[in-house]
Amino acid sequence: MSEEKKTVLNVEDLTVAFNMYQKGAFKKTDLEVIHKLSIDVKEGEIVAVVGSSGSGKSLLAHSILHILPKNAKVGGKIEYCGKELDDKYVKELLGRDIAFIPQSVDYLDPLMHVDKQVIGVYGNKERQREVFDRYHLDERVDTLYPFQLSGGMARRVLISSAVMEEPKLIIADEPTPGLNVEMAMETLNNFRELADKGTAVLMITHDIDLAFEVADRIAVFYAGTVVEIASTLDFIMGRGFLRHPYSAAFVDALPQKKFKPIEGTQPYAGNLPSGCLFADRCPYRDDECAGEIPMRDLRGGKVRCVHAT
Amino acid sequence: MQLKAENISFRYTDDGPFVLKDITLEVNSGERVGIVAPSGYGKSTLAKILSGYRLPEEGKVLLDGKPLPMTGYCPVQMVYQHPEQAVNPRHRMDKILNEAWQPDDELLRKMGIEKSWLTRWPSELSGGELQRFCIARVLGPETKFLICDEITTMLDVITQAQIWHLLMEISEERNLGMMIITHNMSLAKRVCTRIVDLTKLNNVHSHTHTHIHDHEHGDEDHVH
Amino acid sequence: MSTHTHTHTDKKRFEFNRKTFVTMMVIFAVVYLVGVGIWGLFMDPESYAVNYDAKFVSPNFDHPFGTDFMGRDMFSRCIKALSNSLIIGVLASLFSSFIALFMGVASAVFGGWVDKFVNWCVDLCQGLPHLVLLILISFMLGKGVNGVTLAVIFTHWPSLTRIVRAEVMQVRSSQYVQAAYKMGKTKWQVAATHILPHVIPSYVIGLILLFPHAIMHEASVTFLGFGLPKEMPAIGVILSESMDYLATGKWWLAVFPGLMLLVAVVLFDVIGDNLKKLWNPQSGNE
């Protein structure tokens, strides 16, 4: 892991709020769902974002790609190769330099055969067949419409379209549910190959085993922000090597580790405490935790905690 | 008591490939049987058949030698993978919780359900909180067996550990029989008293495997 | 990327956003329509009595909409007519929607031959040209108020039946309904606690969007002479009478009643469409 690797994706202090009506009221309030999130992905690197589903992980992908719903307010900075990634720029890059693997087949055009969609503007038929073969999609699949695909097939079509070219950045939102073990491993190996050729991969998943398998670094998502980013090795080694008390609790709760839970629940959007989001469940809590907690560098990783050593 | 699947076979269409073939297994009260297999081996289908949501094409599901009742409260209850789909989004949590019976404060405390959650709507709770409600509402005194279909797959690992610890406690206290469906072997080893490998038990031919998979998803799409 | 940063809660009493605008539109439309309906209902028949001294007066301050060949004040007569049309239309739509609700729920809940039968009825009704069926039924029942009302009732349920059926089918296959059955709930309990509350929003919108159809069709059938009797103030009657005098330049006899009908129909659409926007979770937060 040399230092001179270029940062492909850099997200700094991303904040996303939804402007919503309260139940039965006529006034709109902002419901903050992502709070000052920072994450970066370098070339040739797979970064996994892990956390419970529904905690706002997908919104990170949607913010980067500018596909949030209309009532979302976005703050902070998103950069691609050092240049601000605005709405226009992302449309220019999407499909060639940036590939997105969405969670659902709804992102496909329902009125178009899947092979044509996968080939898109830049691809060709041979390459498409090659990729489909790799994902065990035979020729009959080429001329199917999206609604005719089963869950697993749809997932494989979506992955195929992302790896058609050699994109510089892949954003994968839960790429493997619905795939059998072999297909899931094939997908991960494919990501690894692309990463080894220089592609940056941001993989959003709730499956920690998956992250352990291929990721170079793991970002832990808690209550709408990233509390720690560290190398996968630190996570495998266990709590002593981690920085944030939540990451440590997270690893302790894994069935393959101690299977020991801490008490309490994650605070949810609209009800987030000021200061440290984990404070109410943290054994090291003190007055300092009530202030704004910045993300800081620590032992080759990053952490959002004032007490971490 | 014993819940028994006897030579169960199932397929989604009359001429389609079998998803389950000749499955025989039993769960006794107080047992926590893990069914472990990767996706595509008909785990969810088996769960639906054992809890009476679907009828097998061949074979029988027997509770102490008698078939499951078709009406009234079913002594075999199922908890789903996606709690947000298993509750009516238009009902408040207290209504959802009390749909079948009135759990007492003691159970709510044990389940980690806070009183203030009862007046909220499902959209105002997280998946882990909702799942606690989904479990509590089927723990009525008539429930003898609980089928858990990947119930913590979508939750974070801390909530997962919390829920399993209390389910293990309750199953021992009440001598409840449980069937735990999961793809996660390390989880199964932690919580189950016995583990069954469905890939060995299910007698469908391996070359039909991808079809099974596709059909299972086709079916799930209908349900959504 | 937009650079607004987060969380500022408005402390203002009143906020002008899409929700308040849409709500105001709905309130305005409801007030107008209910107002016209009630005004007409309690109107003194003297205000549109025959007065041969004032035949064919063109619009002025005393008679904003002019008078007709019998010297009746067209403004009062229009209000009364529109009120009649509204009341008949609303009544007919209501009964029609009850049929739709019953058929839609029954077809989805019981399935099997009930479903087949309901679909057959829907296809049968939708297969025939709407107006022809209306005229046929109204004529068969001896025209008049009863004829036209029943004709509208019996021809307007199919599209709403389809909507209700689809909604019920969707909620019926949901996990929470299946779970309710396993928790020992009967079909009727499930219908009352889960299915009806899910169907009601689409049903109400469907019902509101049915009003303009019913009113238009009632007016059309009456215009063609198969509906309300000549002596009753009705938009259809007024319009068909005006046809005789249009060529002689009595433009006000057709224009004002026509406009009144048009405005009423558009306002119903405004209510239905805006409620749809408010209740739809996708557009509800804009």
CSV table of C-alpha atoms in Angstrom, one decimal, chain A:
chain,number,residue,atom,x,y,z
A,1,MET,CA,0.0,0.0,0.0
A,2,SER,CA,2.2,2.8,-1.2
A,3,GLU,CA,1.5,6.4,-0.4
A,4,GLU,CA,1.5,7.8,-3.9
A,5,LYS,CA,-1.8,6.1,-4.9
A,6,LYS,CA,-4.2,8.6,-6.3
A,7,THR,CA,-7.5,9.3,-4.5
A,8,VAL,CA,-10.3,8.5,-6.9
A,9,LEU,CA,-13.3,9.3,-4.8
A,10,ASN,CA,-13.2,11.8,-1.9
A,11,VAL,CA,-16.2,12.6,0.2
A,12,GLU,CA,-15.9,15.2,2.9
A,13,ASP,CA,-18.4,16.3,5.5
A,14,LEU,CA,-21.3,15.0,3.4
A,15,THR,CA,-24.6,15.9,5.0
A,16,VAL,CA,-28.0,14.8,3.6
A,17,ALA,CA,-31.3,16.0,5.0
A,18,PHE,CA,-34.8,15.3,3.7
A,19,ASN,CA,-37.2,18.2,3.8
A,20,MET,CA,-40.4,16.5,5.1
A,21,TYR,CA,-43.8,17.2,6.5
A,22,GLN,CA,-44.4,16.1,10.0
A,23,LYS,CA,-47.3,13.7,10.4
A,24,GLY,CA,-50.5,15.7,9.9
A,25,ALA,CA,-48.7,19.1,9.9
A,26,PHE,CA,-48.3,21.7,7.2
A,27,LYS,CA,-44.8,22.7,8.2
A,28,LYS,CA,-41.8,21.1,6.7
A,29,THR,CA,-38.8,20.2,8.8
A,30,ASP,CA,-35.4,18.8,7.8
A,31,LEU,CA,-34.8,15.3,8.8
A,32,GLU,CA,-31.0,14.7,8.8
A,33,VAL,CA,-30.1,11.2,7.6
A,34,ILE,CA,-26.4,11.6,6.8
A,35,HIS,CA,-24.3,13.6,9.1
A,36,LYS,CA,-20.8,14.9,8.2
A,37,LEU,CA,-19.7,11.8,6.5
A,38,SER,CA,-16.2,11.5,5.2
A,39,ILE,CA,-14.7,8.7,3.2
A,40,ASP,CA,-12.2,8.2,0.4
A,41,VAL,CA,-11.4,5.5,-2.1
A,42,LYS,CA,-7.9,5.3,-3.7
A,43,GLU,CA,-7.2,3.6,-7.0
A,44,GLY,CA,-6.7,-0.1,-6.8
A,45,GLU,CA,-8.6,-0.3,-3.5
A,46,ILE,CA,-11.8,-1.9,-2.4
A,47,VAL,CA,-13.4,0.0,0.5
A,48,ALA,CA,-16.4,-1.7,2.1
A,49,VAL,CA,-19.0,0.4,3.9
A,50,VAL,CA,-20.7,-1.8,6.5
A,51,GLY,CA,-23.6,-1.1,8.8
A,52,SER,CA,-27.2,-2.2,9.4
A,53,SER,CA,-29.6,-1.9,6.5
A,54,GLY,CA,-31.8,1.1,6.7
A,55,SER,CA,-29.1,3.1,8.4
A,56,GLY,CA,-28.6,5.3,5.3
A,57,LYS,CA,-25.8,3.5,3.5
A,58,SER,CA,-27.5,3.5,0.2
A,59,LEU,CA,-28.0,7.3,0.5
A,60,LEU,CA,-24.2,7.7,0.3
A,61,ALA,CA,-24.2,6.0,-3.1
A,62,HIS,CA,-27.2,8.0,-4.2
A,63,SER,CA,-25.6,11.3,-3.1
A,64,ILE,CA,-22.4,10.6,-5.1
A,65,LEU,CA,-24.5,9.8,-8.2
A,66,HIS,CA,-26.9,12.7,-7.7
A,67,ILE,CA,-30.0,10.5,-7.7
A,68,LEU,CA,-31.5,11.5,-4.4
A,69,PRO,CA,-35.2,12.3,-4.3
A,70,LYS,CA,-36.2,16.0,-5.0
A,71,ASN,CA,-36.8,16.9,-1.3
A,72,ALA,CA,-33.2,16.1,-0.3
A,73,LYS,CA,-30.8,18.8,0.7
A,74,VAL,CA,-27.1,18.0,0.3
A,75,GLY,CA,-24.1,19.7,1.9
A,76,GLY,CA,-20.4,19.0,1.9
A,77,LYS,CA,-17.9,18.1,-0.8
A,78,ILE,CA,-17.8,15.2,-3.3
A,79,GLU,CA,-14.7,15.0,-5.5
A,80,TYR,CA,-13.8,12.6,-8.3
A,81,CYS,CA,-10.0,12.5,-9.1
A,82,GLY,CA,-9.7,15.9,-7.4
A,83,LYS,CA,-12.5,17.6,-9.4
A,84,GLU,CA,-15.8,18.4,-7.9
A,85,LEU,CA,-18.4,15.8,-8.9
A,86,ASP,CA,-21.5,17.8,-9.8
A,87,ASP,CA,-24.6,16.7,-11.5
A,88,LYS,CA,-23.4,17.3,-15.0
A,89,TYR,CA,-20.0,15.8,-14.5
A,90,VAL,CA,-21.4,12.6,-13.0
A,91,LYS,CA,-23.7,12.1,-15.9
A,92,GLU,CA,-20.7,12.5,-18.2
A,93,LEU,CA,-18.8,9.9,-16.4
A,94,LEU,CA,-21.5,7.4,-15.6
A,95,GLY,CA,-21.4,4.3,-17.7
A,96,ARG,CA,-17.8,4.7,-18.7
A,97,ASP,CA,-15.5,5.9,-15.9
A,98,ILE,CA,-18.0,5.4,-13.1
A,99,ALA,CA,-20.1,2.3,-12.8
A,100,PHE,CA,-23.0,1.9,-10.5
A,101,ILE,CA,-24.5,-1.5,-9.3
A,102,PRO,CA,-27.8,-0.6,-7.9
A,103,GLN,CA,-29.8,-2.6,-5.4
A,104,SER,CA,-32.8,-3.1,-7.6
A,105,VAL,CA,-33.6,-4.1,-11.1
A,106,ASP,CA,-35.9,-1.0,-11.3
A,107,TYR,CA,-32.9,0.9,-12.6
A,108,LEU,CA,-33.0,-0.9,-15.9
A,109,ASP,CA,-35.1,0.3,-18.8
A,110,PRO,CA,-38.2,-1.9,-18.7
A,111,LEU,CA,-38.7,-1.7,-22.4
A,112,MET,CA,-35.3,-2.7,-23.7
A,113,HIS,CA,-33.7,-6.1,-24.0
A,114,VAL,CA,-31.0,-6.6,-21.4
A,115,ASP,CA,-28.1,-7.2,-23.8
A,116,LYS,CA,-28.7,-3.8,-25.5
A,117,GLN,CA,-28.8,-2.1,-22.1
A,118,VAL,CA,-25.6,-3.8,-20.9
A,119,ILE,CA,-23.8,-2.9,-24.2
A,120,GLY,CA,-25.0,0.7,-23.8
A,121,VAL,CA,-23.2,3.4,-25.7
A,122,TYR,CA,-19.6,2.3,-25.5
A,123,GLY,CA,-19.7,-1.5,-25.4
A,124,ASN,CA,-19.9,-4.1,-28.1
A,125,LYS,CA,-21.6,-7.5,-28.5
A,126,GLU,CA,-18.5,-9.7,-28.0
A,127,ARG,CA,-17.5,-8.1,-24.8
A,128,GLN,CA,-21.1,-8.4,-23.5
A,129,ARG,CA,-21.2,-12.1,-24.3
A,130,GLU,CA,-17.9,-12.6,-22.6
A,131,VAL,CA,-19.1,-10.9,-19.5
A,132,PHE,CA,-22.5,-12.7,-19.5
A,133,ASP,CA,-20.7,-16.1,-19.9
A,134,ARG,CA,-18.6,-15.3,-16.9
A,135,TYR,CA,-21.8,-14.7,-14.9
A,136,HIS,CA,-23.5,-17.8,-16.3
A,137,LEU,CA,-26.0,-15.9,-18.3
A,138,ASP,CA,-26.7,-17.8,-21.5
A,139,GLU,CA,-27.8,-16.5,-24.9
A,140,ARG,CA,-31.5,-16.8,-24.0
A,141,VAL,CA,-31.0,-14.1,-21.4
A,142,ASP,CA,-29.8,-11.6,-24.0
A,143,THR,CA,-33.2,-11.0,-25.4
A,144,LEU,CA,-35.2,-11.0,-22.1
A,145,TYR,CA,-36.8,-7.8,-20.7
A,146,PRO,CA,-35.9,-6.9,-17.1
A,147,PHE,CA,-39.3,-8.0,-15.8
A,148,GLN,CA,-38.6,-11.5,-17.0
A,149,LEU,CA,-35.4,-11.8,-14.9
A,150,SER,CA,-35.4,-13.6,-11.6
A,151,GLY,CA,-33.8,-11.8,-8.6
A,152,GLY,CA,-30.5,-13.6,-9.0
A,153,MET,CA,-30.3,-13.1,-12.8
A,154,ALA,CA,-31.1,-9.4,-12.5
A,155,ARG,CA,-28.3,-9.0,-10.0
A,156,ARG,CA,-25.9,-10.7,-12.4
A,157,VAL,CA,-27.1,-8.5,-15.3
A,158,LEU,CA,-26.5,-5.4,-13.2
A,159,ILE,CA,-23.1,-6.5,-12.2
A,160,SER,CA,-22.3,-7.4,-15.8
A,161,SER,CA,-23.1,-3.9,-17.0
A,162,ALA,CA,-20.8,-2.4,-14.4
A,163,VAL,CA,-17.8,-4.5,-15.4
A,164,MET,CA,-18.3,-4.2,-19.2
A,165,GLU,CA,-15.7,-1.5,-19.4
A,166,GLU,CA,-12.8,-1.1,-17.0
A,167,PRO,CA,-14.3,1.7,-15.0
A,168,LYS,CA,-12.1,3.9,-12.7
A,169,LEU,CA,-14.7,3.7,-10.0
A,170,ILE,CA,-17.3,1.1,-9.2
A,171,ILE,CA,-20.0,1.9,-6.7
A,172,ALA,CA,-21.8,-1.2,-5.6
A,173,ASP,CA,-24.9,-1.1,-3.4
A,174,GLU,CA,-25.4,-4.5,-1.8
A,175,PRO,CA,-24.1,-6.4,-4.8
A,176,THR,CA,-24.5,-10.0,-3.6
A,177,PRO,CA,-27.9,-10.8,-1.9
A,178,GLY,CA,-29.8,-13.2,-4.0
A,179,LEU,CA,-26.7,-14.7,-5.5
A,180,ASN,CA,-25.5,-18.2,-4.6
A,181,VAL,CA,-22.1,-18.7,-3.0
A,182,GLU,CA,-20.3,-19.4,-6.3
A,183,MET,CA,-21.8,-16.3,-8.0
A,184,ALA,CA,-21.1,-14.1,-5.0
A,185,MET,CA,-17.5,-15.3,-4.9
A,186,GLU,CA,-17.2,-14.8,-8.7
A,187,THR,CA,-18.4,-11.2,-8.3
A,188,LEU,CA,-16.0,-10.5,-5.5
A,189,ASN,CA,-13.1,-12.0,-7.5
A,190,ASN,CA,-14.1,-9.9,-10.4
A,191,PHE,CA,-14.0,-6.8,-8.2
A,192,ARG,CA,-10.6,-7.8,-7.0
A,193,GLU,CA,-9.2,-8.3,-10.5
A,194,LEU,CA,-10.5,-4.9,-11.6
A,195,ALA,CA,-9.1,-3.3,-8.4
A,196,ASP,CA,-5.7,-4.9,-9.1
A,197,LYS,CA,-5.8,-3.2,-12.5
A,198,GLY,CA,-6.4,0.1,-10.8
A,199,THR,CA,-10.2,0.4,-10.3
A,200,ALA,CA,-11.4,2.0,-7.1
A,201,VAL,CA,-14.4,0.1,-5.6
A,202,LEU,CA,-16.8,1.4,-3.0
A,203,MET,CA,-18.8,-1.6,-1.8
A,204,ILE,CA,-21.9,-1.0,0.4
A,205,THR,CA,-22.9,-4.1,2.2
A,206,HIS,CA,-24.4,-5.3,5.4
A,207,ASP,CA,-22.5,-8.6,5.2
A,208,ILE,CA,-19.3,-8.3,7.2
A,209,ASP,CA,-18.0,-11.7,6.0
A,210,LEU,CA,-18.1,-10.3,2.4
A,211,ALA,CA,-16.1,-7.2,3.5
A,212,PHE,CA,-13.5,-9.4,5.3
A,213,GLU,CA,-13.2,-11.5,2.2
A,214,VAL,CA,-12.2,-8.8,-0.3
A,215,ALA,CA,-12.0,-5.3,1.1
A,216,ASP,CA,-8.7,-3.5,1.7
A,217,ARG,CA,-10.3,-1.1,4.1
A,218,ILE,CA,-13.6,-1.2,6.0
A,219,ALA,CA,-15.7,1.9,6.9
A,220,VAL,CA,-18.1,1.4,9.8
A,221,PHE,CA,-21.4,3.2,9.4
A,222,TYR,CA,-23.3,4.2,12.5
A,223,ALA,CA,-26.4,6.4,12.7
A,224,GLY,CA,-25.8,8.2,9.4
A,225,THR,CA,-22.0,8.7,9.5
A,226,VAL,CA,-18.8,6.8,9.3
A,227,VAL,CA,-17.3,6.4,12.7
A,228,GLU,CA,-14.1,4.5,11.7
A,229,ILE,CA,-12.2,3.6,8.6
A,230,ALA,CA,-9.4,1.1,9.1
A,231,SER,CA,-7.7,-1.7,7.2
A,232,THR,CA,-9.5,-5.0,7.0
A,233,LEU,CA,-6.7,-6.6,8.9
A,234,ASP,CA,-7.4,-4.5,12.0
A,235,PHE,CA,-11.0,-5.8,12.0
A,236,ILE,CA,-9.9,-9.4,11.6
A,237,MET,CA,-7.4,-9.0,14.5
A,238,GLY,CA,-10.2,-7.8,16.8
A,239,ARG,CA,-11.0,-5.1,19.2
A,240,GLY,CA,-7.5,-4.3,20.4
A,241,PHE,CA,-6.6,-3.1,16.9
A,242,LEU,CA,-9.7,-1.0,16.4
A,243,ARG,CA,-10.1,2.7,17.2
A,244,HIS,CA,-13.8,3.4,17.8
A,245,PRO,CA,-15.7,1.8,20.7
A,246,TYR,CA,-18.6,1.0,18.3
A,247,SER,CA,-16.3,-0.8,15.9
A,248,ALA,CA,-15.0,-2.8,18.9
A,249,ALA,CA,-18.5,-3.6,20.1
A,250,PHE,CA,-19.4,-4.5,16.5
A,251,VAL,CA,-16.6,-7.0,16.2
A,252,ASP,CA,-17.4,-8.4,19.6
A,253,ALA,CA,-21.0,-9.1,18.6
A,254,LEU,CA,-20.0,-11.2,15.5
A,255,PRO,CA,-21.0,-14.8,15.9
A,256,GLN,CA,-17.6,-15.9,14.7
A,257,LYS,CA,-16.0,-13.8,17.5
A,258,LYS,CA,-17.5,-13.4,21.0
A,259,PHE,CA,-21.2,-13.0,20.0
A,260,LYS,CA,-21.5,-10.6,22.9
A,261,PRO,CA,-23.9,-7.7,22.4
A,262,ILE,CA,-23.8,-4.3,24.0
A,263,GLU,CA,-27.1,-2.7,25.2
A,264,GLY,CA,-29.2,-0.1,23.5
A,265,THR,CA,-30.1,0.8,19.9
A,266,GLN,CA,-28.8,3.0,17.2
A,267,PRO,CA,-30.4,6.5,17.3
A,268,TYR,CA,-32.4,7.2,14.1
A,269,ALA,CA,-32.7,10.1,11.7
A,270,GLY,CA,-34.4,13.1,13.1
A,271,ASN,CA,-33.6,12.1,16.6
A,272,LEU,CA,-29.8,12.2,16.5
A,273,PRO,CA,-28.0,13.5,19.6
A,274,SER,CA,-25.6,16.4,19.2
A,275,GLY,CA,-22.0,15.5,19.7
A,276,CYS,CA,-21.0,11.9,19.5
A,277,LEU,CA,-23.7,9.7,18.1
A,278,PHE,CA,-22.6,6.7,20.1
A,279,ALA,CA,-22.2,8.5,23.4
A,280,ASP,CA,-25.3,7.0,25.1
A,281,ARG,CA,-24.0,3.4,24.6
A,282,CYS,CA,-20.3,4.1,25.2
A,283,PRO,CA,-18.4,3.0,28.3
A,284,TYR,CA,-15.9,5.9,27.9
A,285,ARG,CA,-18.4,8.7,27.7
A,286,ASP,CA,-17.6,12.0,29.4
A,287,ASP,CA,-18.3,15.7,28.9
A,288,GLU,CA,-16.0,16.0,25.9
A,289,CYS,CA,-18.3,13.7,23.9
A,290,ALA,CA,-21.1,16.3,23.9
A,291,GLY,CA,-19.2,18.6,21.5
A,292,GLU,CA,-18.7,18.4,17.8
A,293,ILE,CA,-16.5,15.3,17.1
A,294,PRO,CA,-14.3,15.6,14.1
A,295,MET,CA,-12.9,12.8,12.1
A,296,ARG,CA,-9.2,12.4,12.8
A,297,ASP,CA,-6.3,10.3,11.6
A,298,LEU,CA,-5.1,7.6,14.0
A,299,ARG,CA,-2.7,4.7,13.5
A,300,GLY,CA,-3.2,4.5,9.7
A,301,GLY,CA,-7.0,4.7,9.9
A,302,LYS,CA,-9.5,7.4,10.7
A,303,VAL,CA,-11.8,7.7,13.7
A,304,ARG,CA,-14.6,9.9,14.9
A,305,CYS,CA,-13.9,9.7,18.7
A,306,VAL,CA,-12.1,12.0,21.1
A,307,HIS,CA,-11.0,9.2,23.3
A,308,ALA,CA,-9.7,6.7,20.8
A,309,THR,CA,-6.0,5.8,21.0
